[in-house]
PDB file of C-alpha atoms in Angstrom:
ATOM      1  CA  ARG C   1      63.877  18.965 -23.655  1.00 50.00           C
ATOM      2  CA  HIS C   2      60.415  18.761 -25.241  1.00 51.00           C
ATOM      3  CA  ARG C   3      58.843  18.049 -21.841  1.00 57.00           C
ATOM      4  CA  SER C   4      59.818  21.456 -20.437  1.00 85.00           C
ATOM      5  CA  PRO C   5      57.631  23.640 -22.718  1.00 91.00           C
ATOM      6  CA  VAL C   6      54.665  21.403 -21.922  1.00 94.00           C
ATOM      7  CA  ALA C   7      55.343  21.821 -18.200  1.00 94.00           C
ATOM      8  CA  VAL C   8      55.449  25.606 -18.656  1.00 95.00           C
ATOM      9  CA  ALA C   9      52.157  25.466 -20.556  1.00 96.00           C
ATOM     10  CA  GLN C  10      50.574  23.364 -17.810  1.00 96.00           C
ATOM     11  CA  GLY C  11      51.841  25.766 -15.147  1.00 96.00           C
ATOM     12  CA  ALA C  12      50.291  28.773 -16.884  1.00 97.00           C
ATOM     13  CA  HIS C  13      47.056  26.881 -17.445  1.00 97.00           C
ATOM     14  CA  GLU C  14      46.830  25.800 -13.809  1.00 97.00           C
ATOM     15  CA  PHE C  15      47.476  29.370 -12.615  1.00 97.00           C
ATOM     16  CA  ARG C  16      44.633  30.604 -14.799  1.00 97.00           C
ATOM     17  CA  ARG C  17      42.326  27.826 -13.602  1.00 97.00           C
ATOM     18  CA  ARG C  18      42.961  28.557  -9.920  1.00 97.00           C
ATOM     19  CA  LEU C  19      42.656  32.325 -10.317  1.00 97.00           C
ATOM     20  CA  PHE C  20      39.270  31.930 -11.986  1.00 96.00           C
ATOM     21  CA  ARG C  21      38.069  29.470  -9.309  1.00 95.00           C
ATOM     22  CA  ARG C  22      39.126  31.733  -6.456  1.00 96.00           C
ATOM     23  CA  THR C  23      37.654  34.851  -8.048  1.00 96.00           C
ATOM     24  CA  ARG C  24      34.433  33.066  -8.924  1.00 94.00           C
ATOM     25  CA  ALA C  25      34.042  31.914  -5.326  1.00 94.00           C
ATOM     26  CA  HIS C  26      34.368  35.530  -4.171  1.00 93.00           C
ATOM     27  CA  ASN C  27      31.932  36.763  -6.836  1.00 93.00           C
ATOM     28  CA  ASP C  28      29.357  34.115  -5.926  1.00 91.00           C
ATOM     29  CA  ALA C  29      29.324  35.376  -2.340  1.00 90.00           C
ATOM     30  CA  LYS C  30      29.503  39.117  -3.076  1.00 88.00           C
ATOM     31  CA  PRO C  31      26.060  40.783  -3.128  1.00 84.00           C
ATOM     32  CA  CYS C  32      25.513  43.752  -5.431  1.00 79.00           C
ATOM     33  CA  TRP C  33      23.191  46.668  -4.953  1.00 71.00           C
ATOM     34  CA  ALA C  34      20.045  46.468  -7.053  1.00 66.00           C
ATOM     35  CA  PRO C  35      16.959  48.694  -7.127  1.00 68.00           C
ATOM     36  CA  GLY C  36      14.363  47.270  -4.785  1.00 62.00           C
ATOM     37  CA  GLY C  37      16.757  44.706  -3.363  1.00 54.00           C
ATOM     38  CA  GLY C  38      18.191  44.240   0.104  1.00 53.00           C
ATOM     39  CA  ALA C  39      17.088  42.683   3.357  1.00 53.00           C
ATOM     40  CA  HIS C  40      13.957  44.813   3.514  1.00 50.00           C
ATOM     41  CA  SER C  41      12.736  43.574   0.130  1.00 52.00           C
ATOM     42  CA  SER C  42      11.384  40.308  -1.202  1.00 50.00           C
ATOM     43  CA  LYS C  43      13.470  40.814  -4.351  1.00 55.00           C
ATOM     44  CA  LYS C  44      16.285  38.281  -4.737  1.00 63.00           C
ATOM     45  CA  THR C  45      19.745  39.659  -3.972  1.00 70.00           C
ATOM     46  CA  LEU C  46      21.976  39.912  -7.042  1.00 78.00           C
ATOM     47  CA  MET C  47      25.407  38.381  -6.641  1.00 85.00           C
ATOM     48  CA  LEU C  48      28.414  39.808  -8.463  1.00 87.00           C
ATOM     49  CA  SER C  49      28.881  36.672 -10.576  1.00 87.00           C
ATOM     50  CA  SER C  50      25.380  37.198 -11.974  1.00 85.00           C
ATOM     51  CA  VAL C  51      26.277  40.548 -13.549  1.00 88.00           C
ATOM     52  CA  PRO C  52      25.863  39.961 -17.310  1.00 89.00           C
ATOM     53  CA  GLN C  53      29.408  40.794 -18.387  1.00 92.00           C
ATOM     54  CA  LEU C  54      30.985  38.620 -15.669  1.00 93.00           C
ATOM     55  CA  ARG C  55      28.564  35.768 -16.303  1.00 92.00           C
ATOM     56  CA  ALA C  56      29.419  35.891 -20.020  1.00 92.00           C
ATOM     57  CA  LEU C  57      33.147  35.926 -19.290  1.00 95.00           C
ATOM     58  CA  TYR C  58      32.896  32.951 -16.940  1.00 94.00           C
ATOM     59  CA  ARG C  59      30.875  30.995 -19.500  1.00 93.00           C
ATOM     60  CA  GLU C  60      33.391  31.693 -22.269  1.00 94.00           C
ATOM     61  CA  ALA C  61      36.440  31.125 -20.062  1.00 95.00           C
ATOM     62  CA  ASP C  62      35.083  27.813 -18.758  1.00 94.00           C
ATOM     63  CA  ALA C  63      34.644  26.496 -22.292  1.00 94.00           C
ATOM     64  CA  ARG C  64      38.089  27.617 -23.426  1.00 95.00           C
ATOM     65  CA  GLU C  65      39.646  26.222 -20.262  1.00 95.00           C
ATOM     66  CA  GLU C  66      38.177  22.778 -20.875  1.00 95.00           C
ATOM     67  CA  ARG C  67      39.357  22.851 -24.492  1.00 96.00           C
ATOM     68  CA  MET C  68      42.900  23.740 -23.459  1.00 97.00           C
ATOM     69  CA  THR C  69      42.860  21.125 -20.689  1.00 96.00           C
ATOM     70  CA  ALA C  70      41.945  18.483 -23.261  1.00 96.00           C
ATOM     71  CA  TYR C  71      44.656  19.646 -25.634  1.00 97.00           C
ATOM     72  CA  LEU C  72      47.423  19.678 -23.024  1.00 97.00           C
ATOM     73  CA  ALA C  73      46.409  16.215 -21.816  1.00 97.00           C
ATOM     74  CA  SER C  74      46.516  14.909 -25.389  1.00 96.00           C
ATOM     75  CA  VAL C  75      49.953  16.367 -26.072  1.00 96.00           C
ATOM     76  CA  GLU C  76      51.341  15.126 -22.753  1.00 95.00           C
ATOM     77  CA  ARG C  77      50.039  11.622 -23.411  1.00 95.00           C
ATOM     78  CA  ASP C  78      51.617  11.420 -26.876  1.00 94.00           C
ATOM     79  CA  LEU C  79      54.867  13.008 -25.731  1.00 94.00           C
ATOM     80  CA  CYS C  80      55.198  10.632 -22.775  1.00 93.00           C
ATOM     81  CA  ASP C  81      54.602   7.709 -25.104  1.00 94.00           C
ATOM     82  CA  THR C  82      57.381   8.980 -27.383  1.00 92.00           C
ATOM     83  CA  LEU C  83      59.794   9.423 -24.482  1.00 90.00           C
ATOM     84  CA  ARG C  84      59.021   6.012 -22.982  1.00 92.00           C
ATOM     85  CA  HIS C  85      59.867   4.334 -26.287  1.00 92.00           C
ATOM     86  CA  GLY C  86      62.996   6.434 -26.735  1.00 91.00           C
ATOM     87  CA  THR C  87      62.007   7.494 -30.239  1.00 91.00           C
ATOM     88  CA  ARG C  88      62.653  10.808 -31.924  1.00 91.00           C
ATOM     89  CA  PRO C  89      59.644  13.170 -31.775  1.00 90.00           C
ATOM     90  CA  THR C  90      58.028  13.653 -35.160  1.00 92.00           C
ATOM     91  CA  ALA C  91      57.756  17.096 -36.732  1.00 90.00           C
ATOM     92  CA  GLY C  92      54.072  17.021 -35.868  1.00 92.00           C
ATOM     93  CA  MET C  93      54.857  16.265 -32.231  1.00 94.00           C
ATOM     94  CA  VAL C  94      57.332  19.151 -32.074  1.00 93.00           C
ATOM     95  CA  GLU C  95      54.696  21.492 -33.508  1.00 93.00           C
ATOM     96  CA  SER C  96      52.119  20.242 -31.010  1.00 95.00           C
ATOM     97  CA  VAL C  97      54.492  21.015 -28.137  1.00 95.00           C
ATOM     98  CA  ALA C  98      55.153  24.505 -29.511  1.00 94.00           C
ATOM     99  CA  ALA C  99      51.417  25.078 -29.920  1.00 96.00           C
ATOM    100  CA  ALA C 100      50.843  23.984 -26.319  1.00 96.00           C
ATOM    101  CA  LYS C 101      53.386  26.489 -25.021  1.00 95.00           C
ATOM    102  CA  VAL C 102      52.093  29.383 -27.131  1.00 96.00           C
ATOM    103  CA  SER C 103      48.354  28.733 -26.796  1.00 97.00           C
ATOM    104  CA  ALA C 104      48.157  27.884 -23.105  1.00 97.00           C
ATOM    105  CA  VAL C 105      50.291  30.838 -22.006  1.00 97.00           C
ATOM    106  CA  ASP C 106      48.635  33.356 -24.328  1.00 96.00           C
ATOM    107  CA  GLU C 107      45.149  32.233 -23.307  1.00 97.00           C
ATOM    108  CA  ALA C 108      46.056  32.440 -19.621  1.00 98.00           C
ATOM    109  CA  ILE C 109      47.387  35.980 -20.050  1.00 97.00           C
ATOM    110  CA  GLU C 110      44.331  37.056 -22.057  1.00 97.00           C
ATOM    111  CA  TYR C 111      41.663  35.645 -19.757  1.00 98.00           C
ATOM    112  CA  CYS C 112      43.344  36.659 -16.511  1.00 98.00           C
ATOM    113  CA  HIS C 113      43.662  40.204 -17.856  1.00 97.00           C
ATOM    114  CA  ARG C 114      40.007  40.264 -18.909  1.00 97.00           C
ATOM    115  CA  LEU C 115      38.962  38.975 -15.491  1.00 97.00           C
ATOM    116  CA  ARG C 116      40.984  41.709 -13.794  1.00 97.00           C
ATOM    117  CA  GLN C 117      39.093  44.341 -15.784  1.00 95.00           C
ATOM    118  CA  GLU C 118      35.721  43.059 -14.572  1.00 94.00           C
ATOM    119  CA  VAL C 119      36.214  42.592 -10.829  1.00 93.00           C
ATOM    120  CA  GLY C 120      37.256  46.120  -9.879  1.00 88.00           C
ATOM    121  CA  SER C 121      39.159  46.763  -6.665  1.00 92.00           C
ATOM    122  CA  TYR C 122      39.089  43.076  -5.737  1.00 93.00           C
ATOM    123  CA  ALA C 123      41.967  42.563  -8.210  1.00 95.00           C
ATOM    124  CA  LEU C 124      44.059  45.085  -6.242  1.00 95.00           C
ATOM    125  CA  MET C 125      43.778  43.230  -2.949  1.00 95.00           C
ATOM    126  CA  ALA C 126      46.540  41.045  -1.529  1.00 95.00           C
ATOM    127  CA  GLY C 127      45.785  37.357  -1.346  1.00 95.00           C
ATOM    128  CA  THR C 128      43.484  37.280  -4.370  1.00 96.00           C
ATOM    129  CA  GLY C 129      46.077  35.803  -6.715  1.00 96.00           C
ATOM    130  CA  PHE C 130      46.127  38.782  -9.052  1.00 97.00           C
ATOM    131  CA  GLU C 131      49.322  40.008  -7.418  1.00 97.00           C
ATOM    132  CA  HIS C 132      51.087  36.959  -8.879  1.00 97.00           C
ATOM    133  CA  THR C 133      50.053  37.403 -12.517  1.00 96.00           C
ATOM    134  CA  ASP C 134      53.650  38.292 -13.461  1.00 96.00           C
ATOM    135  CA  PHE C 135      54.162  34.537 -13.251  1.00 96.00           C
ATOM    136  CA  LEU C 136      52.423  34.338 -16.619  1.00 96.00           C
ATOM    137  CA  GLN C 137      54.928  36.791 -18.082  1.00 94.00           C
ATOM    138  CA  CYS C 138      57.705  34.491 -16.893  1.00 94.00           C
ATOM    139  CA  CYS C 139      55.944  31.581 -18.608  1.00 94.00           C
ATOM    140  CA  LYS C 140      55.802  33.502 -21.870  1.00 93.00           C
ATOM    141  CA  PHE C 141      59.586  33.775 -22.033  1.00 90.00           C
ATOM    142  CA  ALA C 142      60.507  30.466 -20.363  1.00 86.00           C
ATOM    143  CA  GLU C 143      61.689  27.482 -22.425  1.00 75.00           C
ATOM    144  CA  GLY C 144      61.627  29.427 -25.668  1.00 71.00           C
ATOM    145  CA  ASP C 145      60.118  32.857 -26.184  1.00 82.00           C
ATOM    146  CA  SER C 146      56.641  32.394 -27.635  1.00 88.00           C
ATOM    147  CA  ARG C 147      57.531  34.822 -30.423  1.00 91.00           C
ATOM    148  CA  ILE C 148      60.489  32.685 -31.445  1.00 92.00           C
ATOM    149  CA  LEU C 149      58.306  29.582 -31.511  1.00 92.00           C
ATOM    150  CA  LEU C 150      55.753  31.397 -33.656  1.00 94.00           C
ATOM    151  CA  MET C 151      58.442  32.505 -36.093  1.00 95.00           C
ATOM    152  CA  LYS C 152      59.683  28.922 -36.384  1.00 94.00           C
ATOM    153  CA  VAL C 153      56.169  27.729 -37.223  1.00 95.00           C
ATOM    154  CA  ALA C 154      55.875  30.458 -39.878  1.00 96.00           C
ATOM    155  CA  ARG C 155      59.237  29.552 -41.427  1.00 96.00           C
ATOM    156  CA  ASP C 156      58.340  25.864 -41.523  1.00 95.00           C
ATOM    157  CA  ARG C 157      55.034  26.650 -43.211  1.00 95.00           C
ATOM    158  CA  VAL C 158      56.693  28.838 -45.869  1.00 97.00           C
ATOM    159  CA  LYS C 159      59.364  26.199 -46.554  1.00 96.00           C
ATOM    160  CA  ALA C 160      56.736  23.477 -46.954  1.00 95.00           C
ATOM    161  CA  HIS C 161      54.746  25.781 -49.238  1.00 95.00           C
ATOM    162  CA  GLY C 162      57.784  26.310 -51.449  1.00 95.00           C
ATOM    163  CA  ASP C 163      58.362  22.555 -51.662  1.00 95.00           C
ATOM    164  CA  ARG C 164      54.738  21.992 -52.694  1.00 94.00           C
ATOM    165  CA  VAL C 165      54.908  24.661 -55.371  1.00 93.00           C
ATOM    166  CA  ARG C 166      58.079  23.171 -56.862  1.00 93.00           C
ATOM    167  CA  LYS C 167      56.551  19.693 -56.927  1.00 94.00           C
ATOM    168  CA  GLY C 168      53.132  20.871 -58.083  1.00 94.00           C
ATOM    169  CA  ALA C 169      51.552  19.253 -55.011  1.00 94.00           C
ATOM    170  CA  ALA C 170      48.194  20.216 -53.547  1.00 93.00           C
ATOM    171  CA  VAL C 171      47.620  21.856 -50.201  1.00 93.00           C
ATOM    172  CA  PRO C 172      47.389  19.111 -47.537  1.00 92.00           C
ATOM    173  CA  ALA C 173      43.890  18.207 -46.434  1.00 91.00           C
ATOM    174  CA  TRP C 174      44.631  18.978 -42.768  1.00 91.00           C
ATOM    175  CA  MET C 175      45.432  22.629 -43.510  1.00 93.00           C
ATOM    176  CA  SER C 176      42.515  25.028 -43.291  1.00 92.00           C
ATOM    177  CA  ALA C 177      41.713  27.355 -46.185  1.00 93.00           C
ATOM    178  CA  GLY C 178      42.521  30.380 -44.034  1.00 94.00           C
ATOM    179  CA  GLU C 179      45.911  29.029 -43.014  1.00 95.00           C
ATOM    180  CA  ALA C 180      46.760  28.026 -46.600  1.00 95.00           C
ATOM    181  CA  ALA C 181      45.845  31.495 -47.877  1.00 96.00           C
ATOM    182  CA  ALA C 182      47.925  33.190 -45.165  1.00 96.00           C
ATOM    183  CA  VAL C 183      50.947  30.999 -45.924  1.00 97.00           C
ATOM    184  CA  ALA C 184      50.685  31.719 -49.647  1.00 96.00           C
ATOM    185  CA  LYS C 185      50.362  35.445 -49.004  1.00 96.00           C
ATOM    186  CA  LEU C 186      53.406  35.444 -46.708  1.00 97.00           C
ATOM    187  CA  ALA C 187      55.471  33.429 -49.196  1.00 97.00           C
ATOM    188  CA  GLU C 188      54.489  35.845 -51.980  1.00 96.00           C
ATOM    189  CA  ALA C 189      55.465  38.863 -49.885  1.00 97.00           C
ATOM    190  CA  LEU C 190      58.839  37.328 -49.010  1.00 97.00           C
ATOM    191  CA  ALA C 191      59.509  36.466 -52.657  1.00 96.00           C
ATOM    192  CA  GLU C 192      58.658  40.016 -53.697  1.00 95.00           C
ATOM    193  CA  SER C 193      61.088  41.407 -51.133  1.00 95.00           C
ATOM    194  CA  ALA C 194      63.788  39.002 -52.333  1.00 94.00           C
ATOM    195  CA  SER C 195      63.280  40.060 -55.939  1.00 94.00           C
ATOM    196  CA  GLY C 196      63.763  43.641 -54.790  1.00 94.00           C
ATOM    197  CA  GLY C 197      67.213  42.794 -53.478  1.00 94.00           C
ATOM    198  CA  LYS C 198      66.473  42.191 -49.799  1.00 95.00           C
ATOM    199  CA  ARG C 199      68.286  39.428 -47.978  1.00 95.00           C
ATOM    200  CA  PRO C 200      66.142  36.681 -46.385  1.00 94.00           C
ATOM    201  CA  ALA C 201      66.577  38.084 -42.860  1.00 95.00           C
ATOM    202  CA  GLU C 202      65.565  41.547 -44.046  1.00 96.00           C
ATOM    203  CA  ALA C 203      62.544  40.159 -45.857  1.00 96.00           C
ATOM    204  CA  TRP C 204      61.337  38.368 -42.730  1.00 96.00           C
ATOM    205  CA  GLU C 205      61.831  41.522 -40.657  1.00 95.00           C
ATOM    206  CA  THR C 206      59.817  43.508 -43.202  1.00 96.00           C
ATOM    207  CA  HIS C 207      56.904  41.071 -43.073  1.00 97.00           C
ATOM    208  CA  TRP C 208      57.068  40.151 -39.378  1.00 96.00           C
ATOM    209  CA  ASP C 209      53.373  40.975 -38.911  1.00 96.00           C
ATOM    210  CA  LYS C 210      52.277  38.584 -41.664  1.00 96.00           C
ATOM    211  CA  ALA C 211      54.589  35.934 -40.209  1.00 97.00           C
ATOM    212  CA  TYR C 212      53.022  36.127 -36.749  1.00 97.00           C
ATOM    213  CA  THR C 213      49.489  36.200 -38.171  1.00 96.00           C
ATOM    214  CA  THR C 214      50.239  33.103 -40.238  1.00 97.00           C
ATOM    215  CA  ALA C 215      51.828  31.311 -37.291  1.00 97.00           C
ATOM    216  CA  ARG C 216      48.893  32.028 -34.987  1.00 96.00           C
ATOM    217  CA  LEU C 217      46.489  30.624 -37.565  1.00 96.00           C
ATOM    218  CA  ALA C 218      48.682  27.540 -37.810  1.00 97.00           C
ATOM    219  CA  VAL C 219      48.842  27.150 -34.017  1.00 97.00           C
ATOM    220  CA  ASP C 220      45.066  27.504 -33.689  1.00 96.00           C
ATOM    221  CA  ASN C 221      44.604  24.813 -36.335  1.00 96.00           C
ATOM    222  CA  ILE C 222      47.104  22.503 -34.609  1.00 96.00           C
ATOM    223  CA  VAL C 223      45.006  22.711 -31.441  1.00 97.00           C
ATOM    224  CA  SER C 224      41.734  22.308 -33.346  1.00 96.00           C
ATOM    225  CA  ARG C 225      42.914  19.194 -35.165  1.00 95.00           C
ATOM    226  CA  ARG C 226      43.425  17.461 -31.819  1.00 95.00           C
ATOM    227  CA  VAL C 227      40.436  18.619 -29.794  1.00 95.00           C
ATOM    228  CA  GLY C 228      38.151  20.531 -32.146  1.00 93.00           C
ATOM    229  CA  GLY C 229      37.599  24.246 -32.599  1.00 90.00           C
ATOM    230  CA  PRO C 230      36.218  26.662 -29.998  1.00 88.00           C
ATOM    231  CA  GLU C 231      32.701  26.213 -31.415  1.00 88.00           C
ATOM    232  CA  LYS C 232      32.751  22.554 -30.323  1.00 87.00           C
ATOM    233  CA  TRP C 233      33.357  23.674 -26.743  1.00 87.00           C
ATOM    234  CA  SER C 234      31.068  26.714 -26.747  1.00 78.00           C
ATOM    235  CA  ASN C 235      28.799  25.347 -24.016  1.00 64.00           C
ATOM    236  CA  ALA C 236      31.313  23.116 -22.264  1.00 57.00           C
ATOM    237  CA  GLY C 237      32.109  23.530 -18.624  1.00 55.00           C
ATOM    238  CA  TRP C 238      29.542  26.176 -17.701  1.00 53.00           C
ATOM    239  CA  ARG C 239      28.820  25.502 -14.079  1.00 55.00           C
ATOM    240  CA  SER C 240      25.325  26.193 -12.811  1.00 45.00           C
ATOM    241  CA  THR C 241      26.647  25.339  -9.353  1.00 45.00           C
ATOM    242  CA  PRO C 242      28.490  28.301  -7.776  1.00 46.00           C
ATOM    243  CA  ALA C 243      32.251  27.842  -7.750  1.00 42.00           C
ATOM    244  CA  SER C 244      32.266  28.321  -3.989  1.00 41.00           C
ATOM    245  CA  ARG C 245      30.417  25.006  -3.684  1.00 41.00           C
ATOM    246  CA  LEU C 246      32.588  23.019  -6.111  1.00 36.00           C
TER     247      LEU C 246
END
C-alpha cells in the first residue's frame, strides 16, 4: 500500500522531467529575432532558451528536479528495504512517503505550469506533451488526495505538540523553528476555538488555512532532512550543453 503513493510521485516527476527535456530541445533549436541579428549579420543568433526568463526557469527547475530525484530515490530505497524485511513502516517512513506524494506532484504541477507560460504558442501544439498535463491532476488525487495527506500531517504535528506540552518536553531538534512556531500557532488557534464551544471538526474547518500552511512547512522539512534544502541544490543540474544534445 505504501509503494503506490511513491509510484504516483515518481510518475509525476518523470512526466515533468520529460516535458522539460522535450521543450528545452525545441527552445535550443528555435532562433529568436534580435536587432542586428540574422543571416545577413555577424551577430550571433539568439536561441529561445537563451531568453533571460526561460534561462532562469531552466536553471531553477533543473536544480529542483535533481533535489526531488534524490529524495524519491532515498524514500524508495528505504521503503523497499522495509518491505523486503516484512517489517512495519515506522511513522517517519509513512511521513516520508506522504511527503514524496505531495512534494513531487505539487512541484511537477507548478513547474510545468510555469514552463507553459514562457513558451507561448508552442504549448498549444499537439505532440509537445503539454496536451497531457491533466495527467498531473490525476496524480494529485490518486492514492490519497494530497490535501488529505497534508491534513494528516498537520493533525499528527498538533497531537505531538500537545503530548510535549503535557510532558514539559522540548521541541525536537529535527524540527525547524518555523515549523515549530506554525504548529504552536495552529494548536493555540484550535484550543481557542474549542474553548469557545466548537467541536474538534469545526475547529479544524475554521483553521484549515493554518493547517495546510503548517503541513507544507512540515513536508518541506521532511524533504530537507533527507537531501538538504533548496539552497544546497541552487546550482545543481544546470546544463551548459543544450538539451537537444543530451
